[in-house]
Coordinates of C-alpha atoms and ligand atoms in Angstrom, one line a residue:
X1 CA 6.9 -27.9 -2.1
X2 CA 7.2 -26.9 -5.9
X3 CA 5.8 -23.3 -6.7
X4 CA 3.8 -23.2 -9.4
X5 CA 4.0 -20.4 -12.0
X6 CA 0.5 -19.6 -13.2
X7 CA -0.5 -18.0 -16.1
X8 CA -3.5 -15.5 -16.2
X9 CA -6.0 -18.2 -17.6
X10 CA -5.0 -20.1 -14.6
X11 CA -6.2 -17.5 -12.4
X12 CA -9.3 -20.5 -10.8
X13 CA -7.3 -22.7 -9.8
X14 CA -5.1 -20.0 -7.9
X15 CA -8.3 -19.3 -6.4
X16 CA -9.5 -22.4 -5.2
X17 CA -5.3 -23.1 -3.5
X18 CA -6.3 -19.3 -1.4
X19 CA -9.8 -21.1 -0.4
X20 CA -8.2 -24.3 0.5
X21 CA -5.4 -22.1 2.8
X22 CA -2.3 -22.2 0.6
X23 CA -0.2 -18.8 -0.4
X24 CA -0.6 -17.6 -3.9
X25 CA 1.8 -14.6 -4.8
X26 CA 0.0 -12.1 -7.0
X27 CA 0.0 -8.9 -9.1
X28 CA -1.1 -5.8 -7.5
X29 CA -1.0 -2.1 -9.0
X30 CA 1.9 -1.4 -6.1
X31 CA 3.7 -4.7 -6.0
X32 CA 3.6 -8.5 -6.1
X33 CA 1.4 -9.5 -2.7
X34 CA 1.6 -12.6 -0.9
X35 CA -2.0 -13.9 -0.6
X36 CA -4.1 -15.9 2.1
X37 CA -7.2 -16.5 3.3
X38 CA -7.4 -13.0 5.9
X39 CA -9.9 -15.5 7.9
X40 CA -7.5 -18.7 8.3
X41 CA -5.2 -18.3 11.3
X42 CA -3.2 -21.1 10.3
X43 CA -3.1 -19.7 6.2
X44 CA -1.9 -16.6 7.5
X45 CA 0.5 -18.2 10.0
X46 CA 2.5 -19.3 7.3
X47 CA 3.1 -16.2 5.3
X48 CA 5.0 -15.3 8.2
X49 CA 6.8 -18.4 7.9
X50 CA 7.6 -18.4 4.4
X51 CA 8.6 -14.8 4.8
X52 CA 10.7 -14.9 7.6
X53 CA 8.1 -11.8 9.2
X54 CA 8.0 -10.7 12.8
X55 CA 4.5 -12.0 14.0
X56 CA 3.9 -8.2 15.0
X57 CA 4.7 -6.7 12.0
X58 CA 0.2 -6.8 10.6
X59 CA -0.9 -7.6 6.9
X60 CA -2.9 -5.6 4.9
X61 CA -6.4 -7.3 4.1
X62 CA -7.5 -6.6 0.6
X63 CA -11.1 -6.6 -0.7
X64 CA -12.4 -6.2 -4.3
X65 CA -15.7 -4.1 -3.4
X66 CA -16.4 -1.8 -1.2
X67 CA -19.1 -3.4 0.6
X68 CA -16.6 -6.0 1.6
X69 CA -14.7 -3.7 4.4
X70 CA -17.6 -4.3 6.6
X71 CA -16.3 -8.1 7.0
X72 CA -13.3 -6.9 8.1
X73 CA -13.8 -3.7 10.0
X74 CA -15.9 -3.0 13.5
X75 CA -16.4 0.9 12.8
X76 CA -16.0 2.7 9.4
X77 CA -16.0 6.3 10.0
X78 CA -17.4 9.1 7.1
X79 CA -13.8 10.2 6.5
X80 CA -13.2 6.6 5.1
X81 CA -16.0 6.5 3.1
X82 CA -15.1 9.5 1.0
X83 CA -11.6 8.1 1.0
X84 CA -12.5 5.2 -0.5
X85 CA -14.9 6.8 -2.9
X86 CA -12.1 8.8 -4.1
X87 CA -8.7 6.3 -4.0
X88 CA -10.1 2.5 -4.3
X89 CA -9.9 0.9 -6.0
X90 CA -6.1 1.9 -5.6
X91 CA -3.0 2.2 -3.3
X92 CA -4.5 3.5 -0.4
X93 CA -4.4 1.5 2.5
X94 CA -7.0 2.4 5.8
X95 CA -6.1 1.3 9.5
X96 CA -9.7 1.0 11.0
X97 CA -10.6 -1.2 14.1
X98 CA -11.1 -5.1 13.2
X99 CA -14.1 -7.4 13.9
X100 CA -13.4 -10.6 15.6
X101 CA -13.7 -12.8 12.7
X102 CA -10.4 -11.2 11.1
X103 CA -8.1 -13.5 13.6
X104 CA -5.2 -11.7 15.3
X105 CA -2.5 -13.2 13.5
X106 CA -3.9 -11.3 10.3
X107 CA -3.5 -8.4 12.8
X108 CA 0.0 -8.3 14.5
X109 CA -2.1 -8.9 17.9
X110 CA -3.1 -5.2 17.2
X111 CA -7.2 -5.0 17.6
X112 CA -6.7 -2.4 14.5
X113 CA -6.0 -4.2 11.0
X114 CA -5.2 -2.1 7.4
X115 CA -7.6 -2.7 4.7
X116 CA -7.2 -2.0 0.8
X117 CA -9.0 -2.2 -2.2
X118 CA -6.1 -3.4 -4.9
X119 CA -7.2 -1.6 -8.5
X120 CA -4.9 -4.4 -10.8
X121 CA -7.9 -6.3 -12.3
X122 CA -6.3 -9.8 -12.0
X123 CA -6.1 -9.1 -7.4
X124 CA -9.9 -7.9 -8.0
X125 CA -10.4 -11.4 -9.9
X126 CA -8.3 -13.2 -7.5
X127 CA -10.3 -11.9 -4.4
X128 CA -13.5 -13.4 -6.3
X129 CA -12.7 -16.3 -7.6
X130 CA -11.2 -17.1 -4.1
X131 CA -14.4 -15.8 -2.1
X132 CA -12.7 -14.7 1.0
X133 CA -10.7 -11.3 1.8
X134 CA -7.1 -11.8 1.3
X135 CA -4.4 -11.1 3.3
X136 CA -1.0 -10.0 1.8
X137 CA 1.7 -8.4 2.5
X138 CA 4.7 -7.9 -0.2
X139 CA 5.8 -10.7 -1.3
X140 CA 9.9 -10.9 -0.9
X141 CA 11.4 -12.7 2.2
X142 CA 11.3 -10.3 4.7
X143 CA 14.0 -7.3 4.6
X144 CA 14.6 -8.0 1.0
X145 CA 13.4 -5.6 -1.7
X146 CA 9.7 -6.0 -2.3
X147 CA 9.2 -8.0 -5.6
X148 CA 7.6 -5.9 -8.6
X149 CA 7.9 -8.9 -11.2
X150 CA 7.1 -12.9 -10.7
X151 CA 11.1 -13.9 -11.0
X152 CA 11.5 -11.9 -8.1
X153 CA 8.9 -13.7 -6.2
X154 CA 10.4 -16.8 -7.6
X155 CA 13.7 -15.9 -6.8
X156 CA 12.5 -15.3 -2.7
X157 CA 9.6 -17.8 -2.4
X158 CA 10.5 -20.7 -4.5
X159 CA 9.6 -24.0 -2.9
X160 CA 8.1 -21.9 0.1
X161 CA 4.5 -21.0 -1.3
X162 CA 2.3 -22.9 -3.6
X163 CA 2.3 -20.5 -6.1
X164 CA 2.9 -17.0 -8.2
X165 CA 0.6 -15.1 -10.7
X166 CA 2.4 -13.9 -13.5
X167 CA 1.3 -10.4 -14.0
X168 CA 4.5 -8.8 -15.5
X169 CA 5.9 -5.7 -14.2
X170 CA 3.9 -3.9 -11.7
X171 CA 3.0 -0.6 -12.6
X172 CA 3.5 1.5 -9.7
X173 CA 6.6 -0.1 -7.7
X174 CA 6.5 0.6 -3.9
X175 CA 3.7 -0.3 -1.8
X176 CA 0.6 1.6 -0.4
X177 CA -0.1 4.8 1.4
X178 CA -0.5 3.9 4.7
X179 CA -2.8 6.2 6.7
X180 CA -4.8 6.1 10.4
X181 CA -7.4 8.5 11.8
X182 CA -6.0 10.0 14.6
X183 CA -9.9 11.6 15.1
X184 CA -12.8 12.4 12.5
X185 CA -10.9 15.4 11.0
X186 CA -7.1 14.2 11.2
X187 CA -5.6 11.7 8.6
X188 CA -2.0 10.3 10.0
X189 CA 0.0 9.1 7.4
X190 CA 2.1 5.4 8.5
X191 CA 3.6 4.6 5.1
X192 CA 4.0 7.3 2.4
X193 CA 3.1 6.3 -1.3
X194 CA 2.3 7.6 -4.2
X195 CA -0.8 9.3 -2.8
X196 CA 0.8 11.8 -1.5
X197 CA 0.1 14.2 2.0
X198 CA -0.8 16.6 -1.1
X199 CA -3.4 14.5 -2.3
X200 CA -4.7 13.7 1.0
X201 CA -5.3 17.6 2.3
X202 CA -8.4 18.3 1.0
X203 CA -10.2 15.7 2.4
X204 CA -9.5 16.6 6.2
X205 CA -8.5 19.4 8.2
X206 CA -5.5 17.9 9.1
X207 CA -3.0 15.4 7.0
X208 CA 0.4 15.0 8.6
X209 CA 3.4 12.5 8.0
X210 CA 4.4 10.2 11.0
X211 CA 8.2 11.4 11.9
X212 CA 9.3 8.2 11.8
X213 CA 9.1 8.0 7.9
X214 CA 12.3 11.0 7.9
X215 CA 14.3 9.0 10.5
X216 CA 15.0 6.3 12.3
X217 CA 13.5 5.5 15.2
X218 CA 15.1 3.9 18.8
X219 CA 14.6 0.5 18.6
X220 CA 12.4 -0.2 21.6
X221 CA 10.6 3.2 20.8
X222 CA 6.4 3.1 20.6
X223 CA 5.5 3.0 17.1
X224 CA 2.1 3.7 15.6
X225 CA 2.6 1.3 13.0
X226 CA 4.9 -2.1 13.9
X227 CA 6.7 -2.1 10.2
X228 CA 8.1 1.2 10.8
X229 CA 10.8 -0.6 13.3
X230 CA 12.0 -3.1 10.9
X231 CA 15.0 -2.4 8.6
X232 CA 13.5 -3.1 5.2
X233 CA 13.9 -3.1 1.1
X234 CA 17.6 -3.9 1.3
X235 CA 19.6 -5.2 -1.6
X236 CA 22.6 -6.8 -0.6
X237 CA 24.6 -4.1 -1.6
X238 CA 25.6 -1.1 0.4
X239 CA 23.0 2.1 -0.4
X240 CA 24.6 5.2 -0.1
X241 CA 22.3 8.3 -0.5
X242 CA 24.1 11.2 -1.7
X243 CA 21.8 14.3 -0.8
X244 CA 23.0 17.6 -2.9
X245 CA 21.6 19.9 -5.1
X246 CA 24.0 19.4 -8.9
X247 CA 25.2 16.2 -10.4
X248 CA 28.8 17.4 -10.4
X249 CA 29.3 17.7 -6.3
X250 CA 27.3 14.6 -6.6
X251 CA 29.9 12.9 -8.9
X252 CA 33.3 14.9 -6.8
X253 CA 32.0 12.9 -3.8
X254 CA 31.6 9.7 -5.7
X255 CA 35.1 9.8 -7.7
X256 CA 37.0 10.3 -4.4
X257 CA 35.3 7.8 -2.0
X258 CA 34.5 4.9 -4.6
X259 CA 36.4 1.7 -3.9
X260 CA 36.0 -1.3 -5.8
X261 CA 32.7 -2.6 -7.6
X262 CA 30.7 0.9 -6.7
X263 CA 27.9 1.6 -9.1
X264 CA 26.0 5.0 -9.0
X265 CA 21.8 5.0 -9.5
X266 CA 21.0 8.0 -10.8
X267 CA 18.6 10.1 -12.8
X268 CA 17.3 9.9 -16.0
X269 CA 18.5 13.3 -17.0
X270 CA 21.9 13.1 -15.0
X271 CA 24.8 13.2 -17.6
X272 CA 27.0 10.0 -18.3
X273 CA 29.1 9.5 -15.1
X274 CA 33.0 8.6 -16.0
X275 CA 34.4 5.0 -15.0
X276 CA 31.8 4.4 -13.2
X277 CA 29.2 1.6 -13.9
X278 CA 25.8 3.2 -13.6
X279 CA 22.0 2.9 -13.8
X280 CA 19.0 5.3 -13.8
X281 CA 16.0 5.6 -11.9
X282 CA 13.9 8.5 -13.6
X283 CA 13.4 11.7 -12.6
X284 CA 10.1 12.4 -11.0
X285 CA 8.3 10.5 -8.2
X286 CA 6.3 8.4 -10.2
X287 CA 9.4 7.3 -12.4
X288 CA 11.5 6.7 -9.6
X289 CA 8.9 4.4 -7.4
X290 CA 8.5 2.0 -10.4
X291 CA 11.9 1.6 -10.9
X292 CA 13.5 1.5 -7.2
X293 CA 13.0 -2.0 -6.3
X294 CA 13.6 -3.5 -9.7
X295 CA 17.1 -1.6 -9.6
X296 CA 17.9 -2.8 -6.5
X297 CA 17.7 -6.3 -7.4
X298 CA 20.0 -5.5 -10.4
X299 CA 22.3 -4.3 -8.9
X300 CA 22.7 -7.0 -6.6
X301 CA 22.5 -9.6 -10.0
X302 CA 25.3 -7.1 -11.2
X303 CA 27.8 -8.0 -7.5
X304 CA 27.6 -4.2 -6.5
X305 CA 29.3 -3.9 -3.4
X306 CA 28.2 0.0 -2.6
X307 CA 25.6 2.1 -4.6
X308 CA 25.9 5.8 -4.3
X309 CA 22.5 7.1 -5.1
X310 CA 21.1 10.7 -6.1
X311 CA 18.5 11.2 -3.3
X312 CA 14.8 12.0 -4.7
X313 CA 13.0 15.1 -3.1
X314 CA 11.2 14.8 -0.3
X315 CA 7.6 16.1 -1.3
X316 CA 4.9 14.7 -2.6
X317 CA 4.9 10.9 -5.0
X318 CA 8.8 11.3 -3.8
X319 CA 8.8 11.2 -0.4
X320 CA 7.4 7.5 -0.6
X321 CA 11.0 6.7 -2.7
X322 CA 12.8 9.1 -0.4
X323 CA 11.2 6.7 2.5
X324 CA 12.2 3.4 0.9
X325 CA 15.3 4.2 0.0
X326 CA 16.4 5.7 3.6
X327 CA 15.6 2.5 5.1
X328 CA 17.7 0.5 2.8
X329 CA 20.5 2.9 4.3
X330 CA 19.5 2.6 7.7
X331 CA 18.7 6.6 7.8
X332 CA 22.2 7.3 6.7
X333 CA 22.6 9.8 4.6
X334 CA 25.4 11.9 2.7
X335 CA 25.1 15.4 2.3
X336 CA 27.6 17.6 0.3
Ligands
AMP1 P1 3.5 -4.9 3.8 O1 2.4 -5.9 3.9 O2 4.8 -5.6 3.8 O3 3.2 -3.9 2.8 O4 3.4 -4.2 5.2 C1 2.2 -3.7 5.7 C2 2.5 -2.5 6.6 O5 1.3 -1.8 6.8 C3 3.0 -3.0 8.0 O6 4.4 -3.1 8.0 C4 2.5 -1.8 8.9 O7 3.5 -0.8 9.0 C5 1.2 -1.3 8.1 N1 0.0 -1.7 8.8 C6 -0.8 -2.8 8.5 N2 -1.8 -2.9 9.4 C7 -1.6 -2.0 10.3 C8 -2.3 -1.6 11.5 N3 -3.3 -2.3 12.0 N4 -1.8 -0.6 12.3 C9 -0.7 0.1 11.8 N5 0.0 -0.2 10.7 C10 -0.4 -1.2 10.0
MG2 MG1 6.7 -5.5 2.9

């Protein structure tokens, strides 16, 4: 199969291919989404194929008005309501319970599916032009670092799907906050993101983080949400996170345990490491999402072999990099 590479005045006919039951990679505010019809068992069947995804591991089906979540879910409690009238259109993704029409496949086999109102204008325009709700999920091979440009899609998907939506860069750079209702009055947060457990709190009397988003997990463990098991975002590279509180015992550790081709990812304001090859990632939350993925799949165009990386905080916007880049380490971490 040739991918095609459209253009945003292509956007139609991208469309019509989602109708007909082909994959369409697309822009989203978080990042590039691999898209299907959320209705079409067999469309959604092969995202799984072309990504190489566990058929547990469920998609998040993404609408472009609000009214639209009652196609896809049974109950829709008052907590999601003011959620939504708050965070959509934007990365906040809700687990509620699915109506029969949204096929299991779409699902995981769970009877629960995640819904989410994408705020980049050309995934709203998408979701119209194609008619139907459409499920994505990120749109690398599976395991790989999710894509926040269209070569990166290209670079995982080529020949697989039909084709990508060239929306540049994506502006935020890891995916969405997952979250469930554990009851009316308790938000459980599945995936962090950049809306944050601080961002969350006053709209429930209780927010809390799932545990297994600070460590891993035994493999055949019950998890509330199946793409917590799955080792994920990894460049080929070896991430090393270095947790410490200065640059310099940061740079002691480095110097004495760097072998060949070891690069260091730190922060902006970190000073100018010495025979080292280096890159930055910012120095707040925000920065450091947008840039994690992209670096990562530099690094691997550069040959690293390890990467010693400054490891974000763990609060708010930063716990959703903290997240992502624990798992490319398999929950390894150095601390000096
Ligand atoms: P991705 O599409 O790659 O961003 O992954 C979507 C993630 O959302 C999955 O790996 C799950 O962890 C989570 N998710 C989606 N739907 C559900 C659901 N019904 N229940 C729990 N977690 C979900
Ligand atoms: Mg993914």
């Amino acid at each position: 199969m040739k991918t095609k590479l459209f253009r945003l005045n292509e956007l139609p006919v991208a469309g019509e291919l989602i109708a007909n039951g082909e994959l369409v990679a697309f822009p989203t505010e978080t990042v590039y989404g691999l898209g299907a019809d959320a209705r079409n068992a067999d469309a959604v069947r092969a995202i799984f194929t072309a990504k190489g995804r566990p058929a547990d591991n469920p998609l998040i089906v993404h609408i472009a008005d609000f009214e639209m979540i009652y196609e896809i879910a049974s109950e829709v409690p008052e907590i999601a309501v003011r959620l939504a009238k708050a965070f959509w259109a934007g990365p906040l993704t809700m687990v509620l319970p699915k109506r029969p029409e949204i096929p299991s496949v779409t699902s995981g086999g769970l009877d629960t599916v995640g819904i989410r109102m994408p705020s980049h204008p050309v995934a709203q325009e998408l979701i119209r032009l194609a008619g139907c709700p459409i499920a994505a999920p990120s749109a690398n091979r599976s395991g790989k670092p999710s894509p926040t440009t269209a070569k990166h899609v290209m670079d995982d998907m080529e020949g697989r799907i039909a084709g990508v939506i060239d929306g540049g860069l994506c502006e935020v750079g890891v995916e969405s906050t997952v979250i469930c209702f554990d009851d009316a009055e308790t938000i459980h947060i599945l995936r962090p993101g950049i809306i944050s457990e601080e961002d969350l709190q006053p709209f429930a009397k209780n927010v809390y983080v799932d545990k297994a988003v600070y460590s891993q997990i035994a493999p055949d463990a019950k998890v509330a949400s199946p793409g917590m098991k799955y080792k994920h975002y990894a460049p080929k590279a070896k991430i090393l996170p270095v947790e410490t509180d200065s640059f310099s015992k940061f740079m002691d550790y480095v110097q004495s345990h760097a072998d060949n081709n070891a690069w260091c990812l730190l922060f902006d304001s970190d000073p100018k490491p010495e025979n080292l090859p280096f890159m930055r990632y910012g120095d707040d939350g925000r920065e450091q999402a947008h840039f994690l993925f992209l670096r990562f799949r530099e690094l691997d165009e550069h040959g690293a072999d390890t990467v010693y990386v400054r490891c974000p905080r763990k609060d708010g916007t930063s716990l959703s990099v903290y997240n992502r880049l624990m798992r490319a380490a398999g929950f390894e971490v150095i601390t000096v």
